[in-house]
Coordinates of C-alpha atoms in Angstrom, one line a residue:
M144 CA 73.3 -129.9 57.2
A145 CA 76.9 -130.4 56.0
H146 CA 76.7 -127.3 53.6
R147 CA 75.8 -125.4 56.6
Q148 CA 78.7 -126.7 58.7
F149 CA 81.6 -126.1 56.7
P150 CA 82.8 -122.9 55.0
T151 CA 82.1 -122.8 51.0
L152 CA 85.7 -123.1 50.1
V153 CA 86.1 -126.2 52.0
R154 CA 83.2 -127.8 50.3
Y155 CA 84.3 -127.1 47.1
G156 CA 87.6 -127.9 47.9
L157 CA 86.2 -131.4 48.3
I158 CA 86.2 -131.5 44.9
I159 CA 89.9 -131.8 44.0
P160 CA 90.5 -134.8 46.4
A161 CA 87.5 -136.6 45.3
L162 CA 88.4 -136.4 41.8
L163 CA 92.0 -137.6 42.5
L164 CA 90.6 -140.4 44.4
A165 CA 88.3 -141.5 41.9
G166 CA 91.0 -141.3 39.1
L167 CA 93.8 -143.2 41.2
L168 CA 91.2 -145.8 42.1
R169 CA 90.0 -146.2 38.4
L170 CA 93.8 -146.4 37.4
A171 CA 94.5 -149.2 40.1
L172 CA 91.2 -151.3 38.5
D173 CA 92.4 -150.5 35.0
P174 CA 93.9 -154.1 34.4
A175 CA 90.8 -155.6 35.4
L176 CA 88.2 -153.0 33.7
G177 CA 90.1 -151.9 30.8
F178 CA 87.7 -149.7 28.9
Y179 CA 84.6 -150.9 30.4
G180 CA 83.0 -148.7 33.1
P181 CA 85.5 -145.7 33.0
I182 CA 83.2 -143.3 35.1
T183 CA 82.2 -146.0 37.9
T184 CA 84.6 -144.6 40.7
F185 CA 83.4 -141.2 39.5
F186 CA 80.1 -141.9 40.4
G187 CA 80.6 -143.1 43.7
V188 CA 82.9 -139.8 44.6
S189 CA 80.0 -137.5 43.4
M190 CA 77.6 -139.2 45.9
V191 CA 80.2 -138.8 48.7
V192 CA 80.6 -134.8 47.6
A193 CA 77.0 -134.4 47.6
W194 CA 76.6 -135.7 51.2
Y195 CA 79.5 -133.5 52.7
G196 CA 79.7 -130.7 50.4
G197 CA 76.2 -130.4 49.0
R198 CA 74.3 -130.0 45.7
G199 CA 76.7 -127.4 44.0
P200 CA 80.0 -129.2 44.5
A201 CA 78.1 -132.6 44.0
L202 CA 77.1 -131.3 40.5
L203 CA 80.7 -129.9 39.6
T204 CA 82.4 -133.0 40.5
L205 CA 79.9 -135.0 38.3
L206 CA 80.4 -132.7 35.4
L207 CA 84.6 -132.6 35.7
G208 CA 84.4 -136.4 36.7
A209 CA 82.4 -137.2 33.3
L210 CA 85.1 -135.1 31.6
A211 CA 88.0 -136.6 33.2
A212 CA 86.8 -140.1 32.6
A213 CA 86.2 -139.5 29.1
Y214 CA 89.5 -138.1 28.5
L215 CA 91.6 -140.8 30.3
F216 CA 89.9 -143.9 30.0
M217 CA 87.5 -143.8 26.9
P218 CA 88.9 -144.9 23.9
P219 CA 90.9 -143.3 22.2
R220 CA 92.5 -142.3 25.5
G221 CA 94.2 -138.8 25.9
S222 CA 91.5 -137.3 23.6
F223 CA 87.7 -136.6 23.4
S224 CA 87.5 -138.4 20.2
A225 CA 85.2 -141.4 21.4
A226 CA 82.5 -142.5 19.4
P227 CA 79.1 -141.2 19.6
G228 CA 77.4 -144.3 21.4
Q229 CA 80.3 -143.8 24.0
W230 CA 79.1 -140.3 24.3
L231 CA 75.5 -141.0 24.8
G232 CA 76.6 -143.7 28.0
V233 CA 78.3 -140.3 29.3
T234 CA 75.0 -138.6 28.9
L235 CA 73.0 -141.3 30.5
Y236 CA 75.6 -141.3 33.1
L237 CA 75.2 -137.8 34.1
A238 CA 71.2 -137.7 33.8
I239 CA 71.3 -140.6 36.3
N240 CA 73.9 -139.1 38.7
F241 CA 72.2 -136.1 38.7
V242 CA 69.1 -137.6 39.9
V243 CA 70.9 -139.5 42.6
V244 CA 73.0 -136.2 43.6
L245 CA 69.7 -134.9 44.1
L246 CA 68.3 -137.6 46.0
V247 CA 71.4 -138.0 48.6
V248 CA 71.4 -133.7 49.1
Y249 CA 67.7 -134.4 50.0
L250 CA 68.3 -136.9 52.2
K251 CA 71.0 -135.1 54.0
S252 CA 68.8 -132.2 54.6
S253 CA 66.1 -134.3 55.7
K254 CA 68.1 -136.0 57.9
E255 CA 69.3 -132.8 59.4
S256 CA 66.0 -131.1 59.8
A257 CA 65.1 -134.2 61.7
E258 CA 68.0 -134.0 63.8
L259 CA 67.7 -130.1 64.5
N260 CA 63.8 -130.6 65.3
D261 CA 64.9 -133.5 67.5
F262 CA 67.4 -131.0 69.3
R263 CA 65.1 -128.4 69.6
F264 CA 62.3 -130.5 70.8
R265 CA 64.4 -132.2 73.7
R266 CA 65.8 -128.6 74.2
L267 CA 62.3 -127.6 74.7
L268 CA 61.7 -130.4 77.1
E269 CA 64.6 -130.1 79.3
A270 CA 64.7 -126.5 79.6
G271 CA 62.2 -123.9 81.1
N272 CA 59.9 -124.1 83.8
V273 CA 57.1 -125.8 82.3
G274 CA 57.0 -130.0 82.8
I275 CA 56.7 -131.8 79.6
A276 CA 55.8 -135.5 79.4
L277 CA 54.9 -137.6 76.3
A278 CA 52.2 -139.7 77.2
D279 CA 49.1 -141.9 75.8
S280 CA 45.8 -142.1 77.0
T281 CA 46.2 -145.7 79.0
G282 CA 48.2 -143.4 81.5
H283 CA 51.5 -144.4 80.6
I284 CA 54.3 -141.6 80.5
R285 CA 56.9 -142.3 78.1
H286 CA 59.3 -139.5 78.8
A287 CA 59.1 -136.6 81.1
N288 CA 61.6 -133.7 81.3
P289 CA 63.8 -132.8 84.1
V290 CA 61.3 -130.3 85.4
L291 CA 58.5 -132.4 85.7
L292 CA 60.6 -135.0 87.3
N293 CA 61.9 -132.4 90.1
M294 CA 58.1 -131.3 90.4
L295 CA 57.0 -134.9 91.2
G296 CA 60.2 -136.4 92.7
Y297 CA 60.8 -139.0 90.1
T298 CA 64.1 -139.9 88.6
P299 CA 64.6 -141.1 84.8
A300 CA 65.2 -144.4 85.7
E301 CA 61.8 -144.7 87.2
V302 CA 60.0 -143.7 83.9
E303 CA 62.0 -145.9 82.3
A304 CA 60.6 -148.8 84.4
G305 CA 57.0 -147.3 83.7
E306 CA 56.5 -146.3 87.5
L307 CA 55.4 -142.9 86.4
R308 CA 51.8 -142.8 85.2
W309 CA 49.3 -139.6 85.0
D310 CA 46.5 -141.6 85.9
R311 CA 48.4 -142.6 89.5
L312 CA 49.6 -138.9 89.8
T313 CA 45.9 -138.1 89.5
P314 CA 44.0 -137.7 92.8
P315 CA 40.4 -139.5 92.6
E316 CA 38.8 -136.3 92.8
F317 CA 40.2 -134.9 89.5
T318 CA 40.0 -138.2 87.6
E319 CA 36.7 -137.1 85.9
I320 CA 37.9 -133.8 84.7
T321 CA 41.1 -135.5 83.4
L322 CA 38.8 -138.1 81.7
A323 CA 36.6 -135.1 80.1
A324 CA 39.6 -133.5 79.1
L325 CA 40.9 -136.7 77.2
R326 CA 37.6 -137.3 75.4
Q327 CA 37.6 -133.9 74.2
V328 CA 41.1 -134.3 72.8
D329 CA 40.1 -137.4 71.1
S330 CA 36.9 -136.1 69.6
D331 CA 38.3 -132.9 67.8
G332 CA 42.2 -133.8 67.7
L333 CA 42.9 -130.3 69.0
P334 CA 44.7 -129.0 72.0
F335 CA 42.9 -128.8 75.2
G336 CA 43.2 -126.5 78.1
P337 CA 44.6 -124.9 80.3
Y338 CA 42.9 -126.4 83.5
E339 CA 43.9 -126.4 87.0
K340 CA 44.1 -129.9 89.0
E341 CA 46.4 -131.7 91.5
Y342 CA 49.4 -133.9 91.2
I343 CA 50.3 -136.8 93.9
T344 CA 54.2 -136.5 94.2
R345 CA 56.4 -139.8 94.6
S346 CA 56.4 -138.8 98.4
G347 CA 52.6 -139.1 98.9
G348 CA 52.3 -135.1 98.9
R349 CA 50.0 -133.0 96.7
I350 CA 51.1 -130.0 94.4
P351 CA 48.5 -127.6 92.3
V352 CA 49.0 -127.6 88.7
L353 CA 48.0 -126.1 85.7
I354 CA 47.6 -128.8 82.6
G355 CA 47.6 -128.6 78.7
L356 CA 47.0 -131.3 76.3
V357 CA 48.4 -131.3 72.8
P358 CA 47.6 -134.8 70.9
F359 CA 50.0 -136.1 68.5
E360 CA 48.4 -139.2 66.7
R361 CA 46.4 -142.4 67.3
T362 CA 47.7 -145.6 65.6
P363 CA 44.9 -148.0 64.1
D364 CA 44.9 -150.2 67.0
G365 CA 46.9 -148.1 69.7
P366 CA 46.1 -145.5 72.3
L367 CA 46.0 -141.6 71.6
T368 CA 49.7 -140.4 72.2
G369 CA 50.5 -136.8 72.8
A370 CA 52.1 -134.2 75.3
I371 CA 51.0 -133.1 78.7
F372 CA 52.4 -129.6 79.9
V373 CA 52.4 -129.0 83.6
I374 CA 53.3 -125.9 85.2
D375 CA 53.5 -125.9 89.0
L376 CA 51.3 -123.6 90.5
S377 CA 52.5 -123.9 94.5
P378 CA 54.3 -120.3 94.4
M379 CA 51.1 -118.7 92.8
K380 CA 48.8 -120.3 95.3
E381 CA 51.1 -119.4 98.1
V382 CA 51.3 -115.7 97.1
E383 CA 47.6 -116.0 96.6
K384 CA 47.3 -117.7 100.2
Q385 CA 49.8 -114.4 101.4
L386 CA 47.3 -112.2 99.6
R387 CA 44.2 -113.5 100.9
L388 CA 45.8 -113.4 104.3
Q389 CA 46.9 -110.0 104.1
E390 CA 43.5 -108.8 102.7
A391 CA 41.9 -110.1 105.6
R392 CA 44.5 -108.7 108.0
M393 CA 43.7 -105.6 106.3
H394 CA 40.3 -106.3 106.8
I395 CA 40.1 -106.9 110.3
A396 CA 42.6 -103.5 110.7
A397 CA 40.1 -101.4 108.9
Q398 CA 37.2 -102.5 111.0
T399 CA 39.1 -102.3 114.3
A400 CA 40.8 -99.1 113.4
G401 CA 38.0 -97.7 111.7
F402 CA 38.8 -96.7 108.5
G403 CA 37.8 -97.2 104.8
S404 CA 39.7 -96.9 101.5
F405 CA 38.9 -95.5 98.2
D406 CA 39.9 -95.6 94.9
L407 CA 38.8 -93.2 91.9
N408 CA 39.7 -93.7 88.4
L409 CA 39.4 -90.1 87.1
E410 CA 39.8 -90.6 83.5
T411 CA 37.2 -94.0 83.1
G412 CA 35.1 -92.9 86.1
E413 CA 35.3 -96.4 87.7
E414 CA 34.9 -96.3 91.4
Y415 CA 35.7 -98.6 94.4
W416 CA 34.5 -97.8 98.1
S417 CA 35.5 -100.5 100.5
P418 CA 32.6 -102.0 102.9
E419 CA 34.3 -100.1 105.9
I420 CA 33.8 -96.6 104.3
K421 CA 30.2 -97.7 103.5
K422 CA 29.6 -98.5 107.0
L423 CA 31.0 -94.9 107.8
F424 CA 28.6 -93.7 105.6
G425 CA 25.5 -95.8 107.0
L426 CA 25.3 -97.7 103.8
P427 CA 25.1 -101.5 103.6
P428 CA 28.3 -103.2 101.8
E429 CA 26.3 -104.0 98.5
A430 CA 24.8 -100.4 98.3
A431 CA 26.3 -97.8 95.6
V432 CA 27.9 -94.7 97.1
A433 CA 25.7 -91.4 95.8
L434 CA 27.8 -88.9 94.8
E435 CA 27.0 -85.0 94.4
A436 CA 27.6 -83.2 90.8
D437 CA 31.1 -82.3 91.9
R438 CA 31.9 -85.9 92.7
L439 CA 31.9 -85.7 96.4
P440 CA 29.9 -88.4 98.3
I441 CA 26.8 -87.0 99.4
A442 CA 27.5 -88.5 102.9
F443 CA 29.7 -85.7 103.4
H444 CA 28.2 -82.9 105.9
P445 CA 26.6 -80.2 103.8
D446 CA 28.3 -77.6 106.2
D447 CA 31.7 -79.2 105.6
H448 CA 31.5 -79.9 101.5
K449 CA 32.8 -76.5 100.6
D450 CA 35.8 -76.9 102.7
V451 CA 36.3 -80.5 101.5
L452 CA 36.0 -79.5 97.8
Q453 CA 38.6 -77.0 98.2
A454 CA 41.0 -79.3 99.6
V455 CA 40.1 -81.9 97.0
Q456 CA 40.8 -79.4 94.0
T457 CA 43.9 -78.2 95.7
A458 CA 45.4 -82.0 96.0
M459 CA 44.4 -82.5 92.1
D460 CA 46.3 -79.1 91.1
P461 CA 48.9 -80.5 88.5
N462 CA 51.6 -77.8 90.2
G463 CA 51.0 -79.1 93.6
F464 CA 52.1 -82.3 95.4
G465 CA 49.1 -84.4 95.2
E466 CA 48.3 -84.9 98.8
M467 CA 45.2 -83.9 101.0
Q468 CA 44.5 -84.1 104.4
A469 CA 41.4 -82.9 105.9
E470 CA 38.9 -83.5 109.0
H471 CA 35.3 -83.3 108.3
R472 CA 32.0 -84.7 109.1
I473 CA 30.0 -87.5 107.6
L474 CA 26.3 -87.3 107.9
Q475 CA 24.6 -90.7 108.0
P476 CA 21.1 -91.2 106.4
G477 CA 19.5 -91.5 109.9
G478 CA 21.1 -87.9 111.1
K479 CA 24.4 -88.9 113.1
E480 CA 27.4 -87.0 112.4
I481 CA 30.9 -88.9 112.4
W482 CA 34.2 -87.1 112.4
V483 CA 36.5 -88.3 109.8
L484 CA 40.1 -87.7 108.7
N485 CA 40.4 -87.7 104.9
R486 CA 44.1 -88.6 103.9
S487 CA 44.6 -89.3 100.1
K488 CA 46.9 -89.5 97.2
V489 CA 46.3 -87.9 93.7
V490 CA 48.3 -90.0 90.9
F491 CA 49.2 -87.8 88.0
A492 CA 50.3 -88.6 84.6
G493 CA 52.1 -86.8 81.8
E494 CA 54.8 -83.8 82.1
G495 CA 54.9 -80.2 82.3
A496 CA 51.7 -78.7 80.7
N497 CA 50.3 -82.1 79.8
R498 CA 50.6 -83.3 83.7
H499 CA 46.8 -84.2 84.8
P500 CA 45.3 -86.1 87.5
V501 CA 44.2 -89.6 86.8
R502 CA 43.5 -91.3 90.1
H503 CA 42.6 -90.2 93.6
I504 CA 43.2 -93.0 96.2
G505 CA 43.2 -92.6 99.9
A506 CA 41.1 -93.5 103.2
L507 CA 38.5 -92.2 105.4
I508 CA 39.8 -92.7 109.2
D509 CA 37.0 -92.8 111.8
I510 CA 38.3 -89.9 114.4
D511 CA 35.0 -89.3 116.0
E512 CA 35.9 -90.7 119.6
R513 CA 39.0 -88.6 119.3
K514 CA 37.0 -85.5 118.5
R515 CA 34.4 -86.1 121.3
L516 CA 37.4 -86.5 123.6
E517 CA 39.3 -83.3 122.5
E518 CA 35.9 -81.6 122.8
A519 CA 35.6 -82.9 126.3
L520 CA 39.4 -82.0 127.1
R521 CA 38.7 -78.6 126.1
A522 CA 35.6 -78.3 128.2
N523 CA 37.5 -79.9 131.2
E524 CA 40.5 -77.3 130.5
A525 CA 38.4 -74.5 130.6
R526 CA 36.6 -75.6 133.8
L527 CA 40.1 -76.3 135.4
K528 CA 41.3 -72.8 134.3
R529 CA 38.4 -71.3 135.9
A530 CA 38.7 -73.3 139.0
N531 CA 42.1 -72.6 139.2
A532 CA 41.2 -68.8 138.9
E533 CA 38.8 -69.0 141.4
L534 CA 41.3 -70.5 143.7
E535 CA 44.1 -68.0 143.4
Q536 CA 41.6 -65.3 143.6
F537 CA 40.2 -67.0 147.0
A538 CA 43.7 -67.2 148.1
Y539 CA 44.6 -63.7 147.4
V540 CA 41.6 -62.2 148.8
T541 CA 41.7 -64.6 152.0
S542 CA 45.2 -63.9 152.6
H543 CA 44.8 -60.1 151.9
D544 CA 41.8 -59.6 154.1
L545 CA 43.0 -61.3 157.0
K546 CA 46.0 -59.1 157.0
A547 CA 44.0 -56.4 158.7
P548 CA 42.8 -58.3 161.6
L549 CA 46.3 -59.8 161.9
R550 CA 47.9 -56.4 162.3
S551 CA 45.3 -55.3 164.8
V552 CA 46.3 -58.5 167.0
H553 CA 49.7 -57.6 166.6
G554 CA 49.3 -53.7 167.5
L555 CA 46.6 -54.7 170.3
S556 CA 49.7 -57.4 171.9
T557 CA 52.3 -54.6 171.6
W558 CA 50.0 -52.0 173.5
I559 CA 49.5 -54.5 176.1
E560 CA 52.9 -55.5 176.6
E561 CA 53.8 -51.7 177.0
E562 CA 51.2 -50.9 179.3
T563 CA 51.5 -54.0 181.4
A564 CA 55.2 -54.3 181.5
P565 CA 55.9 -53.2 185.0
H566 CA 53.2 -55.8 186.3
L567 CA 54.1 -58.8 183.6
S568 CA 55.7 -61.8 185.2
R569 CA 58.6 -63.4 183.3
D570 CA 56.1 -66.3 182.4
G571 CA 53.9 -63.3 180.9
R572 CA 56.8 -61.7 179.1
R573 CA 57.6 -65.1 177.4
H574 CA 53.9 -65.8 176.4
M575 CA 53.7 -62.2 174.9
Q576 CA 56.8 -62.7 172.9
L577 CA 55.3 -66.1 171.7
L578 CA 52.3 -64.5 170.7
R579 CA 53.9 -61.9 168.6
D580 CA 56.2 -64.7 167.2
R581 CA 53.0 -66.5 165.9
V582 CA 51.6 -63.2 164.7
A583 CA 54.6 -62.9 162.5
Y584 CA 54.5 -66.7 161.4
M585 CA 51.0 -65.9 160.4
D586 CA 52.1 -62.9 158.5
Q587 CA 55.2 -65.0 156.7
L588 CA 52.3 -67.5 155.8
L589 CA 50.1 -65.1 154.3
N590 CA 52.7 -63.4 152.4
S591 CA 53.7 -66.9 150.9
L592 CA 50.0 -67.6 150.2
L593 CA 49.6 -64.4 148.3
E594 CA 52.9 -65.3 146.6
Y595 CA 51.7 -68.6 145.5
S596 CA 48.4 -67.0 144.1
R597 CA 50.4 -64.7 142.1
A598 CA 53.1 -67.1 141.3
G599 CA 53.4 -68.1 137.4
G600 CA 51.5 -64.9 136.2
Q601 CA 51.7 -63.7 132.7
V602 CA 54.8 -62.3 131.2
S603 CA 54.7 -58.5 130.8
E604 CA 58.4 -57.8 130.2
L605 CA 61.3 -59.3 128.6
K606 CA 64.7 -58.0 129.1
S607 CA 68.3 -59.3 128.5
V608 CA 69.4 -61.1 131.3
A609 CA 73.1 -62.2 132.5
T610 CA 72.3 -65.1 134.3
A611 CA 75.5 -64.8 136.7
D612 CA 74.6 -61.1 137.4
L613 CA 71.5 -62.3 138.5
I614 CA 72.3 -64.8 140.6
E615 CA 75.2 -62.8 142.3
E616 CA 72.1 -60.0 143.0
I617 CA 70.0 -62.6 144.9
I618 CA 73.4 -64.2 146.8
A619 CA 73.6 -60.5 148.4
E620 CA 70.1 -60.2 149.1
I621 CA 69.7 -63.6 151.1
E622 CA 71.2 -63.6 154.6
H623 CA 73.2 -66.6 155.0
P624 CA 76.7 -67.4 157.6
P625 CA 79.8 -65.8 156.2
E626 CA 81.2 -68.9 155.9
F627 CA 78.5 -70.2 153.7
R628 CA 79.6 -70.6 149.9
V629 CA 77.4 -70.1 146.8
E630 CA 79.5 -70.7 143.8
I631 CA 78.8 -70.8 139.9
V632 CA 80.6 -73.6 138.4
S633 CA 79.9 -73.3 134.6
E634 CA 79.6 -70.5 132.2
M635 CA 76.3 -68.9 132.6
P636 CA 74.2 -68.0 129.8
R637 CA 72.8 -64.3 128.6
F638 CA 69.6 -64.2 127.0
T639 CA 66.3 -62.2 126.8
T640 CA 63.8 -63.8 129.1
D641 CA 61.4 -63.0 131.7
A642 CA 63.8 -61.7 134.2
F643 CA 61.4 -61.2 137.3
H644 CA 60.0 -65.2 137.1
L645 CA 63.8 -66.1 136.6
H646 CA 64.9 -64.3 139.7
Q647 CA 62.0 -65.5 141.9
V648 CA 62.7 -69.0 141.0
F649 CA 66.7 -68.7 141.7
R650 CA 66.0 -66.9 144.9
Q651 CA 63.2 -69.5 146.5
L652 CA 65.9 -72.3 145.6
L653 CA 68.9 -70.6 146.8
D654 CA 67.0 -69.6 149.8
N655 CA 66.1 -73.0 150.4
A656 CA 69.5 -74.3 149.9
V657 CA 70.4 -72.0 152.8
K658 CA 67.7 -72.2 155.1
H659 CA 67.8 -76.2 155.2
H660 CA 71.4 -77.0 155.5
D661 CA 72.3 -78.4 158.6
R662 CA 76.1 -76.8 158.4
R663 CA 77.2 -73.0 158.6
D664 CA 80.0 -73.9 156.2
G665 CA 77.6 -75.3 153.6
R666 CA 78.2 -74.9 149.5
V667 CA 75.9 -74.5 146.9
A668 CA 76.9 -74.9 143.2
L669 CA 75.2 -73.5 140.2
S670 CA 75.5 -74.3 136.3
A671 CA 73.6 -74.3 133.3
R672 CA 73.5 -76.5 130.1
D673 CA 72.2 -75.6 126.8
L674 CA 69.7 -77.9 125.5
G675 CA 68.9 -76.3 122.2
A676 CA 65.4 -75.0 122.5
A677 CA 65.9 -74.3 126.3
Y678 CA 68.7 -73.9 129.2
E679 CA 68.8 -76.3 131.9
F680 CA 70.1 -74.9 135.5
T681 CA 71.5 -77.0 138.1
V682 CA 71.1 -75.9 141.8
T683 CA 73.2 -78.3 144.1
D684 CA 74.0 -78.1 147.9
D685 CA 76.0 -80.4 150.0
G686 CA 73.2 -80.6 152.7
P687 CA 71.5 -83.1 154.8
G688 CA 69.6 -84.4 151.5
I689 CA 66.0 -85.3 151.2
P690 CA 64.5 -88.8 152.1
G691 CA 63.0 -90.7 149.3
E692 CA 59.6 -90.9 151.2
C693 CA 59.6 -87.0 151.2
Q694 CA 60.5 -86.5 147.5
E695 CA 57.1 -87.2 146.3
W696 CA 55.4 -84.4 148.1
V697 CA 58.2 -82.0 148.6
F698 CA 56.7 -79.4 145.7
N699 CA 53.1 -80.0 147.4
L700 CA 51.7 -76.8 149.1
F701 CA 52.5 -76.3 152.8
R702 CA 54.5 -79.4 153.1
Q703 CA 58.1 -79.3 154.4
G704 CA 61.1 -81.7 154.8
P705 CA 61.9 -83.5 158.0
D706 CA 63.8 -80.4 159.5
A707 CA 60.9 -78.6 159.5
P708 CA 60.5 -78.1 163.2
N709 CA 63.8 -76.2 163.3
S710 CA 62.9 -74.2 159.9
T711 CA 61.5 -70.9 159.8
G712 CA 59.6 -71.9 156.2
T713 CA 56.2 -72.4 155.5
G714 CA 56.1 -74.9 152.8
V715 CA 55.2 -72.5 150.0
G716 CA 58.7 -71.6 148.4
L717 CA 59.0 -75.0 146.4
T718 CA 55.6 -75.0 145.5
V719 CA 56.0 -71.5 144.0
V720 CA 59.3 -72.7 142.1
K721 CA 57.3 -75.7 140.4
K722 CA 54.4 -73.5 139.5
V723 CA 56.5 -70.8 137.9
V724 CA 58.7 -73.2 135.9
E725 CA 55.6 -75.0 134.7
N726 CA 53.5 -72.0 133.6
I727 CA 56.6 -70.7 131.7
G728 CA 57.1 -74.1 129.9
G729 CA 59.9 -75.6 131.6
D730 CA 60.1 -78.7 133.9
I731 CA 61.7 -79.3 137.4
R732 CA 62.7 -82.3 139.2
L733 CA 65.2 -83.1 142.1
E734 CA 67.7 -85.7 143.0
S735 CA 68.5 -86.6 146.6
S736 CA 69.7 -89.0 149.0
P737 CA 70.0 -88.5 152.9
G738 CA 73.6 -87.3 153.8
E739 CA 74.6 -86.7 150.2
G740 CA 73.0 -83.4 149.6
T741 CA 70.2 -82.1 147.1
T742 CA 70.3 -81.1 143.3
F743 CA 67.4 -79.3 141.7
R744 CA 67.3 -79.1 137.7
F745 CA 65.0 -76.8 135.9
T746 CA 64.5 -76.1 132.5
W747 CA 64.0 -72.5 131.1
P748 CA 62.8 -71.8 127.6
K749 CA 64.9 -69.6 125.4
Q750 CA 61.8 -67.9 124.0
I751 CA 58.8 -66.3 125.9
P752 CA 56.0 -64.6 124.3
I753 CA 54.6 -61.7 126.0
N754 CA 50.9 -62.0 127.0
G755 CA 49.6 -60.0 129.8
S756 CA 51.1 -58.5 133.1
C757 CA 52.8 -60.1 136.0
P758 CA 51.9 -58.9 139.3
P759 CA 54.3 -58.3 142.4
T760 CA 54.5 -61.1 144.3
R761 CA 55.7 -59.4 147.8
S762 CA 53.1 -57.6 149.8
S763 CA 53.6 -53.9 150.8
D764 CA 51.9 -54.4 153.8
E765 CA 54.1 -56.8 155.8
I766 CA 53.9 -56.9 159.7
P767 CA 57.3 -56.3 161.6
A768 CA 58.7 -59.0 163.4

C-alpha cells in the first residue's frame, strides 16, 4: 500500500504541491468558470493524495482545499464572508469528498492486499521443495510451479499448451484412488490427504509421490478447482530401500555369525530381543523372553547367573563407563548348553548426581564352537606336553643307560689292544682304532641326545649378562684355527637374563660356524639390534652356505648339512638351539645361499620369568676318545 511504501513526511508533503496544483489549475480555469465550481480542482487532488498518501493526508488536503477555495474563489474573494448558501455547498462538498476519499483509500488497500496475497502465493508456488499445481477435476492443470515441473520433466510452455494433465500423469493402477479422493473433496469441500501414488514423468519413468488436495471453488456449470500439493518420495524411498537392504544384510550377518541383539528401555520397561537371540535361547521368533526378578533372562545358565548379574550391575554404575563384556552359558529348554559372549553398552541420562541408566543395548555372540575348540586345544596341549615330557625322559634315560655298556665296550677294546698289541697286524690295529672312534662318536651322540632332552629347561636364575663378554668367553672355549676370526661388529647389550641358556645358544651357533667352515681363515661376525621387547642377535659366517633344499630340515634332529661326511657333528646342535630359543619365547631363522655364507638370526626376550630349575646339559661321565 502507498502509505506503507512512503515515509510519513513524504506522504504529508504531498499536500502542499497538491494544493498548489489545484489552485493554479483553478486560476487557469477562472476565466471560463468564474464563481462557478470554486472547489472542483481541489476535489480531484484530494483523491490523488488519498491514493498515494493515504487517508490522513487526503482528509487534511480535503479540509485545506475547501478553506483555500472558499477564500480565493468564492465571492467576495479574499475573505470568508460568503453567503450561507455557499457554505452549505462547501459542507456538502466536504461530506461527499470524505466518502470518496474513504472509498479511494479502501480500494487502494484492497488492491495492495490482493497484490501481496498474489505475491505470497506465487512465492509459495515457486519456492520450497513441494510441487504445487492449480488444476480442476477434469484433469486440466492450469499452473505448475518450477518444483513440480522439474519433478516431472515438463516446461512452462507445455503447461500453457495443456500437455500437462494430472489424469495423464496417473498410472492406471492409481486411477481409482485418485477418483475416490476427488469424490471425497467434492462431497465435503474439505482438503484430502495426504496419500501415496505414482506419477508418470515426461520421459516415461515413474516417481513415487505424496499427494494432498485442497479445493477452491466450483462454478455453477464448471468443474471443481483447487490446488494439488506434491512431494517427491524418491529420496525417501531410496533411503527406505537402503535401510531394508541393510536390515537384510544385518539379519544374514547375524544368522551367519551367530549373534543376536537386544535393546532394553530401563525407564519404560520396553524390550526388544531379536529373532537370532531368541534362537540362541531355544525359542521361536514369536515367543516372549521370560525374565527373572532381577530382569535377566531365565535362559542364562543358573551357574553363571550371579557373575552375569554382577557384570550388569557394574556396567549400570553411574560412575562407571557403562560397558559390559562377559562370557557365559545359555541353557536351552531341552537342556543344551551354549557359550555366548555378552557385549553391551549402557546409555545414561543426566549429569552428576542425577546421572542414571536409561537404556541397555547389546548383543549375544555364539562362541560355543570356539569354546569347544579351546577346550579341545587345551586337552591336546596337555597331552602334547605329557608326550614331550615322556619323550625327553625316554631320551635322557636311554642315553644315560647306554653309557654304561658303552664304557664297557671302550674299556674292553682298550684291554684287548694292550694285551694283544705284539700280535696285532697293521689291519688289526687299524680296526681297533676304528672301534674306539666309533665308541667315541657313539658317546658324543649320547651326550648330544642328553643335551637335547635337557635343552630349554625352566629358568632357575637370572643375572646381569654383558653379551660381549659372554661371547669372548665362548670364543676362548671353542677350538678354531689361529687364523680364524670371530668379530663383534656392533654394540652388544647388557641385560638381566638367563645366562646359561644364552651361553648355550651362542656356543652352539659359533661352534657350528667354525666346524662347518670350508676355510681355515674363515670369519664370523656377531651383532645385536634392539627390537623393544626383545633383542635380535645375528651370527653371520662367510662359509660355504647351506643349499635351499637343506634349509627346510636343518633344525631337525640328527639332520646335517651337505658336509656331514667330513664333519664331526651329530646333527643335534641346531635342534638344541631352536628348542632353547623357542622355549625362552624367541624365534630363530636362517638366511643362506651356496657360496655366500650363512646368517642365523634369533630373538631373545628382555624379560624372562623364573619358573623352575635348569639342569646342566653336559654329562659328567664322558668317555675319553
